[in-house]
Short mmCIF file of C-alpha atoms in Angstrom, two decimals:
data_model
loop_
_atom_site.label_atom_id
_atom_site.label_comp_id
_atom_site.label_asym_id
_atom_site.label_seq_id
_atom_site.Cartn_x
_atom_site.Cartn_y
_atom_site.Cartn_z
CA MET A 1 -24.06 -34.68 16.89
CA ARG A 2 -23.90 -31.60 18.12
CA GLN A 3 -20.30 -30.02 19.25
CA ALA A 4 -19.47 -26.68 21.07
CA PRO A 5 -19.68 -23.42 18.83
CA PRO A 6 -15.80 -22.27 18.16
CA PRO A 7 -14.14 -20.44 21.15
CA ALA A 8 -13.25 -16.56 21.26
CA ALA A 9 -9.89 -17.10 21.26
CA PRO A 10 -7.47 -14.61 21.67
CA LYS A 11 -5.10 -12.71 19.09
CA MET A 12 -4.19 -14.56 15.99
CA ALA A 13 -6.95 -17.36 16.52
CA PRO A 14 -5.65 -20.22 14.55
CA MET A 15 -2.58 -20.16 16.07
CA SER A 16 -3.96 -20.44 19.78
CA ALA A 17 -4.99 -23.55 21.40
CA ASN A 18 -8.61 -23.54 21.88
CA THR A 19 -11.04 -25.57 24.12
CA GLU A 20 -11.64 -28.47 21.59
CA THR A 21 -8.22 -28.92 21.49
CA SER A 22 -7.26 -28.69 25.80
CA ALA A 23 -10.35 -31.33 26.34
CA ALA A 24 -8.65 -33.52 23.50
CA ARG A 25 -5.19 -33.41 25.56
CA ALA A 26 -7.08 -33.29 29.10
CA THR A 27 -7.83 -37.26 28.20
CA ALA A 28 -5.12 -37.64 25.68
CA GLY A 29 -2.42 -38.03 27.79
CA GLN A 30 1.01 -36.37 27.04
CA SER A 31 1.98 -37.90 23.70
CA ARG A 32 -1.32 -39.26 22.01
CA PRO A 33 -1.33 -37.16 19.05
CA ALA A 34 -5.22 -35.90 18.83
CA THR A 35 -6.39 -35.89 14.72
CA GLY A 36 -9.40 -33.10 13.30
CA THR A 37 -8.97 -30.60 16.02
CA THR A 38 -9.66 -26.99 14.95
CA LEU A 39 -6.00 -26.09 15.35
CA VAL A 40 -5.60 -28.80 12.61
CA LYS A 41 -8.20 -27.93 10.51
CA ARG A 42 -7.27 -24.11 10.63
CA GLY A 43 -3.06 -24.66 10.74
CA LEU A 44 -3.42 -26.65 6.88
CA ALA A 45 -5.18 -23.18 5.95
CA GLU A 46 -2.50 -21.05 7.81
CA MET A 47 -0.23 -22.87 5.52
CA LEU A 48 -1.85 -22.55 2.11
CA LYS A 49 -1.26 -18.59 2.83
CA GLY A 50 0.38 -16.79 0.00
CA GLY A 51 -0.24 -19.15 -2.33
CA VAL A 52 -2.51 -20.40 -5.26
CA ILE A 53 -5.05 -22.99 -5.46
CA MET A 54 -5.65 -23.91 -8.67
CA ASP A 55 -9.29 -25.54 -10.40
CA VAL A 56 -8.31 -28.85 -12.42
CA VAL A 57 -10.65 -31.47 -13.79
CA THR A 58 -8.09 -33.89 -15.24
CA PRO A 59 -4.51 -35.53 -13.59
CA GLU A 60 -2.79 -33.88 -16.59
CA GLN A 61 -4.08 -30.30 -15.25
CA ALA A 62 -3.05 -31.03 -12.06
CA ARG A 63 0.44 -31.79 -13.19
CA ILE A 64 0.85 -28.59 -14.81
CA ALA A 65 -0.58 -26.62 -11.53
CA GLU A 66 1.60 -28.39 -9.75
CA ASP A 67 4.92 -27.79 -12.04
CA ALA A 68 3.49 -23.81 -12.06
CA GLY A 69 3.49 -23.61 -8.01
CA ALA A 70 0.31 -24.37 -7.13
CA VAL A 71 0.03 -24.92 -3.41
CA SER A 72 -2.82 -27.10 -3.81
CA VAL A 73 -5.71 -28.11 -6.60
CA MET A 74 -9.28 -28.08 -6.38
CA ALA A 75 -10.22 -31.19 -8.15
CA LEU A 76 -13.35 -30.92 -9.71
CA GLU A 77 -15.45 -32.32 -13.01
CA ARG A 78 -15.94 -28.71 -15.12
CA VAL A 79 -14.33 -25.32 -14.56
CA PRO A 80 -17.02 -22.99 -13.34
CA ALA A 81 -17.17 -21.00 -16.97
CA ASP A 82 -18.26 -24.55 -18.15
CA ILE A 83 -20.32 -25.50 -15.47
CA ARG A 84 -22.20 -21.77 -16.29
CA ALA A 85 -22.31 -22.83 -20.15
CA ASP A 86 -23.59 -26.59 -19.64
CA GLY A 87 -25.96 -25.56 -17.48
CA GLY A 88 -27.93 -28.92 -15.67
CA VAL A 89 -26.93 -29.87 -11.62
CA SER A 90 -23.65 -29.82 -11.05
CA ARG A 91 -22.66 -32.31 -8.46
CA MET A 92 -19.36 -34.02 -6.73
CA SER A 93 -17.20 -34.98 -9.06
CA ASP A 94 -16.19 -39.03 -9.39
CA PRO A 95 -13.98 -40.16 -6.73
CA GLU A 96 -12.53 -41.84 -9.77
CA MET A 97 -11.45 -38.24 -10.99
CA ILE A 98 -10.54 -37.31 -7.41
CA GLN A 99 -8.10 -40.33 -6.84
CA GLY A 100 -6.49 -39.89 -10.23
CA VAL A 101 -5.96 -36.17 -9.05
CA GLN A 102 -4.47 -37.23 -5.89
CA ALA A 103 -2.49 -39.91 -7.56
CA ALA A 104 -0.74 -37.20 -10.00
CA VAL A 105 0.49 -34.51 -7.71
CA SER A 106 1.96 -34.27 -3.85
CA ILE A 107 0.56 -31.09 -2.67
CA PRO A 108 -2.83 -31.04 -0.95
CA VAL A 109 -6.16 -31.52 -2.97
CA MET A 110 -9.46 -30.03 -2.36
CA ALA A 111 -12.63 -30.82 -3.78
CA LYS A 112 -16.01 -29.96 -3.64
CA ALA A 113 -19.38 -30.65 -1.73
CA ARG A 114 -23.09 -28.94 -2.91
CA ILE A 115 -24.43 -26.92 0.26
CA GLY A 116 -26.18 -29.43 2.92
CA HIS A 117 -25.02 -31.89 0.88
CA PHE A 118 -23.20 -34.02 3.96
CA ALA A 119 -23.13 -37.41 2.70
CA GLU A 120 -21.17 -36.07 -0.61
CA ALA A 121 -18.60 -34.32 2.05
CA GLN A 122 -18.79 -37.97 3.92
CA ILE A 123 -17.30 -39.38 0.94
CA LEU A 124 -14.72 -36.77 -0.21
CA GLN A 125 -13.68 -37.48 3.48
CA ALA A 126 -13.36 -40.84 3.10
CA LEU A 127 -11.46 -40.27 -0.01
CA GLY A 128 -8.70 -38.47 2.23
CA VAL A 129 -8.63 -35.06 0.56
CA ASP A 130 -7.22 -32.63 2.14
CA TYR A 131 -10.25 -29.34 2.21
CA VAL A 132 -13.54 -29.90 1.21
CA ASP A 133 -15.41 -27.02 -0.41
CA GLU A 134 -18.44 -26.59 0.54
CA SER A 135 -19.39 -24.50 -2.98
CA GLU A 136 -21.90 -22.54 -4.19
CA VAL A 137 -20.35 -23.59 -7.58
CA LEU A 138 -22.45 -26.49 -7.49
CA THR A 139 -26.01 -27.27 -7.62
CA PRO A 140 -27.65 -26.54 -3.72
CA ALA A 141 -28.51 -29.64 -2.26
CA ASP A 142 -30.06 -27.58 1.06
CA GLU A 143 -31.91 -24.56 0.46
CA VAL A 144 -32.02 -24.08 4.43
CA HIS A 145 -28.73 -25.92 5.62
CA HIS A 146 -25.44 -25.69 5.51
CA ILE A 147 -23.28 -29.03 6.28
CA ASP A 148 -22.25 -29.16 10.38
CA LYS A 149 -18.75 -29.00 9.54
CA TRP A 150 -17.96 -29.96 13.25
CA ALA A 151 -18.76 -33.31 12.92
CA PHE A 152 -16.25 -34.04 10.48
CA THR A 153 -12.15 -34.44 10.67
CA VAL A 154 -11.39 -33.16 7.33
CA PRO A 155 -11.43 -29.51 7.06
CA PHE A 156 -13.66 -27.41 5.03
CA VAL A 157 -13.56 -24.13 3.44
CA CYS A 158 -16.84 -21.93 2.71
CA GLY A 159 -17.42 -18.86 0.44
CA ALA A 160 -19.44 -15.76 2.23
CA THR A 161 -19.71 -12.73 0.32
CA ASN A 162 -20.10 -10.82 3.24
CA LEU A 163 -19.05 -10.78 7.10
CA GLY A 164 -22.20 -12.44 8.38
CA GLU A 165 -22.21 -15.32 6.04
CA ALA A 166 -18.56 -16.05 7.05
CA LEU A 167 -19.75 -15.90 10.55
CA ARG A 168 -22.11 -17.97 10.18
CA ARG A 169 -19.83 -20.47 7.72
CA ILE A 170 -17.30 -20.47 10.91
CA GLY A 171 -20.11 -20.91 13.82
CA GLU A 172 -20.87 -23.99 11.56
CA GLY A 173 -17.64 -25.21 11.51
CA ALA A 174 -15.63 -23.78 8.21
CA CYS A 175 -11.66 -23.25 8.95
CA MET A 176 -11.08 -21.33 6.13
CA ILE A 177 -13.75 -18.53 4.62
CA ARG A 178 -13.10 -17.44 0.66
CA SER A 179 -15.22 -14.40 -0.68
CA LYS A 180 -17.20 -15.83 -3.34
CA GLY A 181 -17.02 -13.43 -6.17
CA GLU A 182 -18.71 -14.66 -9.22
CA ALA A 183 -17.00 -17.31 -10.12
CA GLY A 184 -16.61 -18.42 -14.12
CA THR A 185 -16.77 -14.87 -15.25
CA GLY A 186 -12.91 -13.78 -15.06
CA ASN A 187 -14.55 -10.76 -13.92
CA ILE A 188 -13.12 -9.45 -10.54
CA VAL A 189 -15.41 -6.94 -9.99
CA GLU A 190 -17.68 -9.04 -7.66
CA ALA A 191 -14.86 -10.62 -5.65
CA VAL A 192 -13.59 -7.27 -5.07
CA ARG A 193 -17.15 -6.20 -3.71
CA HIS A 194 -17.26 -8.93 -1.47
CA LEU A 195 -13.87 -8.66 0.30
CA ARG A 196 -14.73 -4.65 0.67
CA SER A 197 -17.56 -6.13 2.48
CA ILE A 198 -16.01 -8.38 4.68
CA VAL A 199 -12.85 -6.56 5.82
CA GLY A 200 -14.72 -2.93 6.30
CA ASP A 201 -17.16 -4.49 8.12
CA ILE A 202 -14.17 -6.35 10.24
CA ARG A 203 -12.46 -2.90 10.79
CA ARG A 204 -16.08 -1.28 11.62
CA ILE A 205 -16.86 -3.79 14.51
CA GLY A 206 -13.19 -2.66 15.38
CA ALA A 207 -13.84 0.62 15.65
CA ALA A 208 -17.25 -0.20 17.92
CA GLY A 209 -17.94 2.23 21.33
CA ASP A 210 -19.24 -0.61 23.66
CA GLU A 211 -20.55 -4.07 23.90
CA ALA A 212 -24.01 -2.89 23.36
CA GLU A 213 -22.54 -2.16 19.48
CA LEU A 214 -21.58 -5.43 19.40
CA PHE A 215 -24.60 -7.18 20.02
CA GLU A 216 -26.23 -4.58 17.18
CA TRP A 217 -23.84 -5.59 14.77
CA ALA A 218 -24.05 -9.35 15.94
CA LYS A 219 -28.01 -9.07 15.05
CA GLN A 220 -27.50 -7.00 11.61
CA LEU A 221 -25.35 -9.53 10.60
CA ARG A 222 -27.06 -12.52 11.84
CA ALA A 223 -23.84 -13.79 12.93
CA PRO A 224 -22.62 -15.49 16.41
CA LEU A 225 -22.40 -12.94 18.90
CA PRO A 226 -18.80 -14.63 20.07
CA LEU A 227 -17.66 -14.35 16.75
CA VAL A 228 -18.67 -10.19 16.26
CA GLN A 229 -16.49 -10.26 20.17
CA GLU A 230 -13.74 -11.89 18.94
CA ILE A 231 -13.54 -10.05 15.87
CA ALA A 232 -13.66 -6.53 18.19
CA ASP A 233 -10.93 -8.42 19.99
CA THR A 234 -8.07 -9.44 17.80
CA GLY A 235 -9.58 -6.81 14.58
CA VAL A 236 -9.15 -10.32 12.34
CA LEU A 237 -11.63 -13.16 10.60
CA PRO A 238 -11.09 -15.82 12.96
CA VAL A 239 -9.40 -18.21 10.70
CA PRO A 240 -8.28 -17.27 7.04
CA LEU A 241 -9.83 -15.26 4.68
CA PHE A 242 -8.98 -16.31 0.99
CA CYS A 243 -10.60 -15.13 -2.12
CA ALA A 244 -11.78 -16.57 -5.43
CA GLY A 245 -14.27 -16.18 -8.22
CA GLY A 246 -13.10 -13.82 -11.32
CA ILE A 247 -9.42 -13.92 -10.54
CA ALA A 248 -8.28 -13.99 -14.44
CA THR A 249 -4.96 -12.24 -14.30
CA PRO A 250 -1.33 -11.58 -11.87
CA ALA A 251 -3.04 -7.93 -11.44
CA ASP A 252 -6.33 -9.51 -10.46
CA ALA A 253 -4.14 -11.37 -7.71
CA SER A 254 -2.22 -8.73 -6.57
CA LEU A 255 -5.66 -6.48 -6.05
CA VAL A 256 -7.32 -8.87 -4.27
CA MET A 257 -4.65 -9.80 -1.56
CA GLN A 258 -3.69 -5.85 -1.31
CA LEU A 259 -7.31 -5.92 -0.19
CA GLY A 260 -7.07 -8.15 2.89
CA ALA A 261 -6.55 -11.63 1.02
CA GLU A 262 -4.28 -13.84 2.30
CA ALA A 263 -4.29 -16.25 -0.37
CA VAL A 264 -6.07 -17.09 -4.05
CA PHE A 265 -8.33 -19.60 -5.47
CA VAL A 266 -8.17 -19.33 -9.56
CA GLY A 267 -11.05 -21.99 -11.18
CA SER A 268 -11.37 -20.59 -14.48
CA GLY A 269 -8.73 -18.13 -15.34
CA ILE A 270 -5.64 -20.59 -15.89
CA PHE A 271 -7.44 -23.48 -18.12
CA LYS A 272 -9.25 -21.05 -20.06
CA SER A 273 -6.46 -19.22 -20.99
CA SER A 274 -4.35 -19.03 -24.06
CA ASP A 275 -1.01 -20.39 -22.22
CA PRO A 276 -1.99 -21.81 -19.18
CA PRO A 277 1.09 -23.24 -17.63
CA LYS A 278 2.68 -19.59 -17.79
CA MET A 279 -0.56 -17.76 -16.50
CA ALA A 280 -0.27 -20.20 -13.58
CA ALA A 281 3.47 -19.93 -12.94
CA ALA A 282 2.78 -15.94 -13.54
CA ILE A 283 -0.58 -15.82 -10.48
CA VAL A 284 1.60 -17.97 -8.37
CA GLU A 285 4.86 -15.04 -8.33
CA ALA A 286 1.64 -12.36 -8.11
CA ALA A 287 0.86 -13.82 -4.85
CA THR A 288 3.97 -13.54 -3.58
CA HIS A 289 4.84 -10.45 -4.92
CA TYR A 290 1.53 -9.14 -4.91
CA ARG A 291 3.01 -5.45 -3.42
CA ASP A 292 5.59 -5.15 -5.42
CA PRO A 293 4.70 -3.63 -9.37
CA ASP A 294 8.00 -3.50 -10.56
CA ILE A 295 7.97 -7.42 -10.33
CA LEU A 296 4.57 -7.91 -11.48
CA ALA A 297 5.39 -5.58 -14.74
CA LYS A 298 7.80 -8.08 -15.81
CA ILE A 299 5.83 -11.27 -14.54
CA SER A 300 2.71 -10.01 -16.31
CA ALA A 301 4.30 -9.20 -19.65
CA GLY A 302 3.67 -11.71 -22.91
CA LEU A 303 1.02 -14.08 -21.12
CA GLY A 304 -1.09 -14.27 -24.31
CA ARG A 305 -5.01 -14.24 -24.07
CA ALA A 306 -6.58 -13.87 -20.30
CA MET A 307 -9.80 -15.72 -20.01
CA ALA A 308 -12.64 -14.53 -22.18
CA GLY A 309 -14.92 -12.66 -19.34
CA LEU A 310 -18.02 -12.18 -18.80
CA GLU A 311 -20.29 -9.01 -17.60
CA THR A 312 -22.08 -10.39 -14.27
CA SER A 313 -24.71 -7.68 -15.00
CA ALA A 314 -26.11 -9.82 -17.81
CA LEU A 315 -25.55 -13.39 -16.38
CA THR A 316 -29.05 -15.85 -15.47
CA THR A 317 -27.38 -17.42 -12.83
CA LYS A 318 -25.54 -15.56 -9.92
CA MET A 319 -23.96 -18.38 -8.06
CA ALA A 320 -22.80 -15.89 -5.39
CA GLU A 321 -26.19 -16.01 -4.48
CA ARG A 322 -26.34 -19.18 -3.47
CA GLY A 323 -25.77 -19.68 0.56
CA TRP A 324 -27.82 -18.67 3.72
CA MET B 1 22.05 -3.96 19.27
CA LYS B 2 19.42 -6.55 18.59
CA PRO B 3 19.60 -8.44 15.29
CA ARG B 4 17.35 -8.10 12.28
CA ILE B 5 15.05 -11.23 11.83
CA GLY B 6 13.65 -12.40 8.48
CA VAL B 7 10.92 -14.13 7.83
CA LEU B 8 11.17 -16.07 4.48
CA ALA B 9 7.23 -14.64 3.14
CA LEU B 10 7.46 -16.61 -0.17
CA GLN B 11 4.66 -18.23 0.87
CA GLY B 12 3.06 -20.27 3.83
CA GLY B 13 2.62 -19.61 7.61
CA PHE B 14 5.32 -16.52 7.51
CA ALA B 15 2.53 -14.43 9.23
CA ALA B 16 2.03 -16.53 12.40
CA HIS B 17 6.09 -16.31 12.76
CA GLY B 18 6.12 -12.95 12.58
CA ALA B 19 3.46 -12.34 15.15
CA ILE B 20 5.67 -14.68 17.62
CA LEU B 21 9.03 -12.87 16.96
CA SER B 22 7.21 -9.41 17.29
CA ARG B 23 5.74 -10.80 20.82
CA LEU B 24 9.58 -11.76 21.67
CA GLY B 25 10.94 -8.00 20.58
CA VAL B 26 12.69 -8.31 18.03
CA HIS B 27 12.39 -6.58 14.53
CA VAL B 28 10.77 -8.72 11.72
CA ASP B 29 11.50 -8.19 8.45
CA GLU B 30 9.64 -10.28 5.61
CA VAL B 31 12.08 -12.00 3.00
CA ARG B 32 10.90 -12.18 -0.74
CA THR B 33 13.95 -10.78 -2.57
CA PRO B 34 17.96 -11.09 -2.73
CA GLY B 35 17.80 -7.29 -1.31
CA GLN B 36 15.61 -8.07 2.01
CA LEU B 37 17.82 -11.11 2.68
CA ALA B 38 20.94 -9.50 2.43
CA ASP B 39 19.56 -6.81 5.54
CA VAL B 40 18.55 -9.56 7.79
CA ASP B 41 20.74 -10.91 10.46
CA ALA B 42 18.85 -14.64 10.40
CA LEU B 43 15.82 -16.20 8.64
CA VAL B 44 12.90 -18.36 9.89
CA MET B 45 12.22 -20.66 7.14
CA PRO B 46 7.75 -21.46 7.39
CA GLY B 47 6.20 -23.80 6.80
CA GLY B 48 4.22 -24.04 3.55
CA GLU B 49 4.22 -26.18 0.24
CA SER B 50 8.02 -27.24 -0.24
CA THR B 51 8.07 -27.57 -3.77
CA THR B 52 5.77 -24.12 -4.28
CA MET B 53 8.83 -22.53 -2.03
CA SER B 54 11.20 -24.45 -4.62
CA MET B 55 10.49 -22.66 -7.40
CA LEU B 56 9.61 -19.16 -5.85
CA LEU B 57 13.32 -19.69 -4.61
CA GLU B 58 14.53 -20.19 -8.07
CA ARG B 59 12.05 -17.76 -9.73
CA SER B 60 13.02 -14.44 -7.04
CA GLY B 61 16.76 -15.32 -7.43
CA LEU B 62 16.89 -15.99 -3.65
CA LEU B 63 18.35 -19.47 -4.19
CA GLU B 64 22.04 -18.59 -4.56
CA PRO B 65 22.63 -15.90 -2.11
CA LEU B 66 20.36 -18.35 0.47
CA ALA B 67 22.83 -20.79 -0.36
CA GLU B 68 25.91 -18.18 0.70
CA ARG B 69 24.15 -16.78 3.56
CA LEU B 70 23.59 -20.51 4.82
CA SER B 71 27.13 -21.67 4.48
CA ALA B 72 28.39 -18.54 6.04
CA GLY B 73 26.98 -19.57 9.28
CA MET B 74 23.52 -17.32 9.25
CA GLY B 75 21.32 -18.38 12.00
CA VAL B 76 18.35 -20.37 10.64
CA LEU B 77 14.82 -22.07 12.19
CA GLY B 78 13.27 -24.02 9.03
CA THR B 79 9.74 -25.63 10.53
CA CYS B 80 8.39 -28.16 8.69
CA ALA B 81 8.57 -26.90 4.43
CA GLY B 82 11.72 -24.84 6.23
CA MET B 83 13.20 -28.22 7.30
CA ILE B 84 12.53 -29.94 3.92
CA LEU B 85 14.44 -26.94 2.07
CA LEU B 86 17.05 -27.17 4.44
CA ALA B 87 17.67 -30.65 4.52
CA ARG B 88 20.36 -32.92 3.04
CA GLU B 89 18.17 -35.14 1.49
CA VAL B 90 14.48 -35.77 -0.18
CA VAL B 91 12.50 -38.54 0.14
CA ASP B 92 9.19 -38.42 -2.13
CA GLY B 93 9.87 -34.25 -2.87
CA ARG B 94 9.60 -33.76 -6.76
CA ALA B 95 12.49 -34.31 -8.68
CA ASP B 96 13.22 -30.37 -9.57
CA GLN B 97 12.95 -29.61 -5.59
CA HIS B 98 15.59 -28.13 -4.20
CA ALA B 99 17.33 -29.60 -1.20
CA LEU B 100 20.06 -26.70 0.56
CA GLY B 101 21.63 -29.64 1.75
CA LEU B 102 22.59 -27.74 4.92
CA VAL B 103 21.39 -29.97 7.47
CA ASP B 104 22.53 -33.89 7.10
CA ILE B 105 19.33 -35.43 7.42
CA THR B 106 16.95 -37.44 4.95
CA VAL B 107 13.23 -36.46 5.22
CA ARG B 108 10.30 -37.96 3.85
CA ARG B 109 7.94 -35.34 2.77
CA ASN B 110 3.94 -36.04 3.92
CA ALA B 111 4.75 -39.35 5.43
CA TYR B 112 1.94 -39.56 7.80
CA GLY B 113 -0.32 -39.29 4.98
CA THR B 114 -2.90 -36.77 4.19
CA GLN B 115 -4.62 -33.90 5.89
CA ILE B 116 -6.95 -36.50 8.00
CA GLU B 117 -3.95 -37.64 9.49
CA SER B 118 -2.43 -34.61 10.50
CA PHE B 119 -2.23 -34.18 14.85
CA GLU B 120 -1.38 -32.08 17.71
CA ALA B 121 0.72 -33.95 20.63
CA ASP B 122 2.74 -33.14 23.81
CA ILE B 123 6.35 -33.83 23.07
CA ASP B 124 9.25 -33.86 25.47
CA VAL B 125 11.98 -30.95 23.97
CA HIS B 126 15.59 -31.50 25.74
CA GLY B 127 16.25 -28.34 27.77
CA LEU B 128 12.43 -27.54 28.67
CA ASP B 129 11.01 -28.07 31.97
CA SER B 130 7.83 -28.92 30.57
CA PRO B 131 6.15 -30.59 27.58
CA PHE B 132 5.64 -28.27 23.90
CA HIS B 133 2.63 -28.85 22.56
CA ALA B 134 3.40 -29.60 18.92
CA VAL B 135 1.20 -29.21 15.76
CA PHE B 136 2.19 -31.27 12.40
CA ILE B 137 0.60 -30.43 9.82
CA ARG B 138 0.88 -32.80 6.45
CA ALA B 139 4.11 -33.13 8.22
CA PRO B 140 7.81 -34.86 7.22
CA VAL B 141 9.33 -37.53 8.70
CA VAL B 142 13.22 -37.91 9.35
CA GLU B 143 14.47 -40.79 8.43
CA ARG B 144 18.01 -40.24 8.96
CA THR B 145 20.60 -38.13 10.84
CA GLY B 146 23.71 -37.58 10.27
CA PRO B 147 26.87 -37.06 12.76
CA GLY B 148 26.97 -33.63 13.20
CA VAL B 149 22.93 -33.37 14.11
CA GLU B 150 21.63 -33.13 17.74
CA VAL B 151 18.27 -34.77 18.22
CA LEU B 152 16.23 -32.50 20.53
CA ALA B 153 12.40 -33.62 20.50
CA ARG B 154 11.26 -37.26 19.23
CA HIS B 155 7.26 -38.00 18.68
CA GLU B 156 6.60 -41.94 18.69
CA ASP B 157 10.91 -42.58 18.50
CA ARG B 158 10.69 -40.25 15.03
CA ALA B 159 13.18 -36.85 15.44
CA VAL B 160 11.04 -34.53 15.37
CA LEU B 161 13.41 -31.34 16.47
CA CYS B 162 16.97 -31.30 15.76
CA ARG B 163 19.95 -28.58 15.63
CA ALA B 164 22.82 -28.89 13.43
CA GLY B 165 25.68 -25.98 13.74
CA GLN B 166 23.43 -22.85 13.39
CA ALA B 167 20.46 -24.62 12.11
CA THR B 168 17.33 -25.54 13.51
CA VAL B 169 14.86 -27.71 12.26
CA ALA B 170 11.12 -29.16 13.43
CA ALA B 171 9.17 -31.53 11.62
CA PHE B 172 6.20 -29.74 13.29
CA HIS B 173 4.61 -25.98 13.99
CA PRO B 174 6.19 -24.13 17.16
CA GLU B 175 4.69 -20.98 15.79
CA LEU B 176 0.88 -21.95 15.93
CA SER B 177 0.01 -23.41 19.76
CA GLY B 178 1.23 -20.25 21.24
CA ASP B 179 3.95 -21.31 22.66
CA GLU B 180 7.06 -18.64 22.16
CA ARG B 181 10.08 -21.19 24.22
CA LEU B 182 11.08 -22.61 20.83
CA HIS B 183 11.68 -19.03 19.06
CA ALA B 184 13.27 -17.44 22.18
CA ARG B 185 15.46 -20.22 22.36
CA PHE B 186 16.72 -19.44 18.45
CA LEU B 187 17.20 -15.62 19.43
CA ALA B 188 19.37 -16.79 22.27
CA ASP B 189 21.67 -18.96 20.58
CA LEU B 190 22.33 -16.55 18.04
#
């Protein structure tokens, strides 16, 4: 099922036609629609920008998220904070639960598959989820291989701690990258580390002097050379860059968006706070007005208690280290 | 003097619209507050989540000033969610979703289904001499057009591009396929 690697597209890559879609067009005739193309997959990520994607474990929580202005919900059995507390193997959610969430809301529904578990991803595609998250929050199914995401019609988001990991995932067909952070901690420090690493390396590649330096970047990052060359040309990641793992307040959302994240995933931070509907609505507004401290001051007031956080140096399981 | 074009930047595909408009040489402002809206001569309302945008319009104090500017004849281009927000009537929306009612059409949200039904296709647009490559993402469908509404393009017999007065609305995403012609026409019509 091997398909072509992603093409080196011109600036504003998600907006550009690519070889896959051109080929589809050549065979499809004038108006026959082509589904599952790179443009269509990356296009949905483009439409989620400036938004908040919220973890939910029940249809009721999904409704609260939609009422608060979430652009999408991630349907899963336990939020990362509980996965961390409960231990054991964490898997794809029960399809019945996912269908319950799909029936409860009209916004896009995402769901998680284990790293490398393409059978879970096939099931999620059959359920008609809008995005699959190949996620380190679940227990990995394969310690060497990630899912071949080109083989699917449904688009994939993957986590990354650095640019090399992001580009390997894009090479495998991911259409959105989220910096991993450390899920379930309510501690933003890892998200900041990962975002600064990704965005900083993108900037440094943009300043490379010649092709030989790009060959060296690809080698150091263990990343596909055409994607490194594309970044040198465009100055941006080839797919939208979102942030996850540790966002617990409107100020956290503002911080990571000012650092370069184009949207945020909030996992435990909503439903582990003392007033989820209020916290959810405030983080939604923060994602819009992330550069306006006066508005942020207003929406941050009187939200009750944010989720209790964890010191990441004291963790026994670092989810961000899962993925290769 | 060149018109100042605003892109509603509450949420969604505003950056892609901004990139195309910048390539066409106009000054682009992101609009998130009433003060920013007052500074622009025309507005692009991008795709994204219409329910989210509807709530943020209200919470950001933009709903009334926007309705006033639209009824005073400000030029507006609405794509996907932007089309839904500008429609007279929305089917399968949230009960509390705002419809600005500027364009006399009825639209059904997410009418094609989930993301795996999203697609791209060439469409013929009235006034363009070659097909336009259109990207439909969880797209709405126009179920009814009123008497004052001109249909500029159809896909499989459904209206996908409409014009009414100073408003142009598309069910698809002209900002995603790299074709600048619809944005250029929007600017030329101002």
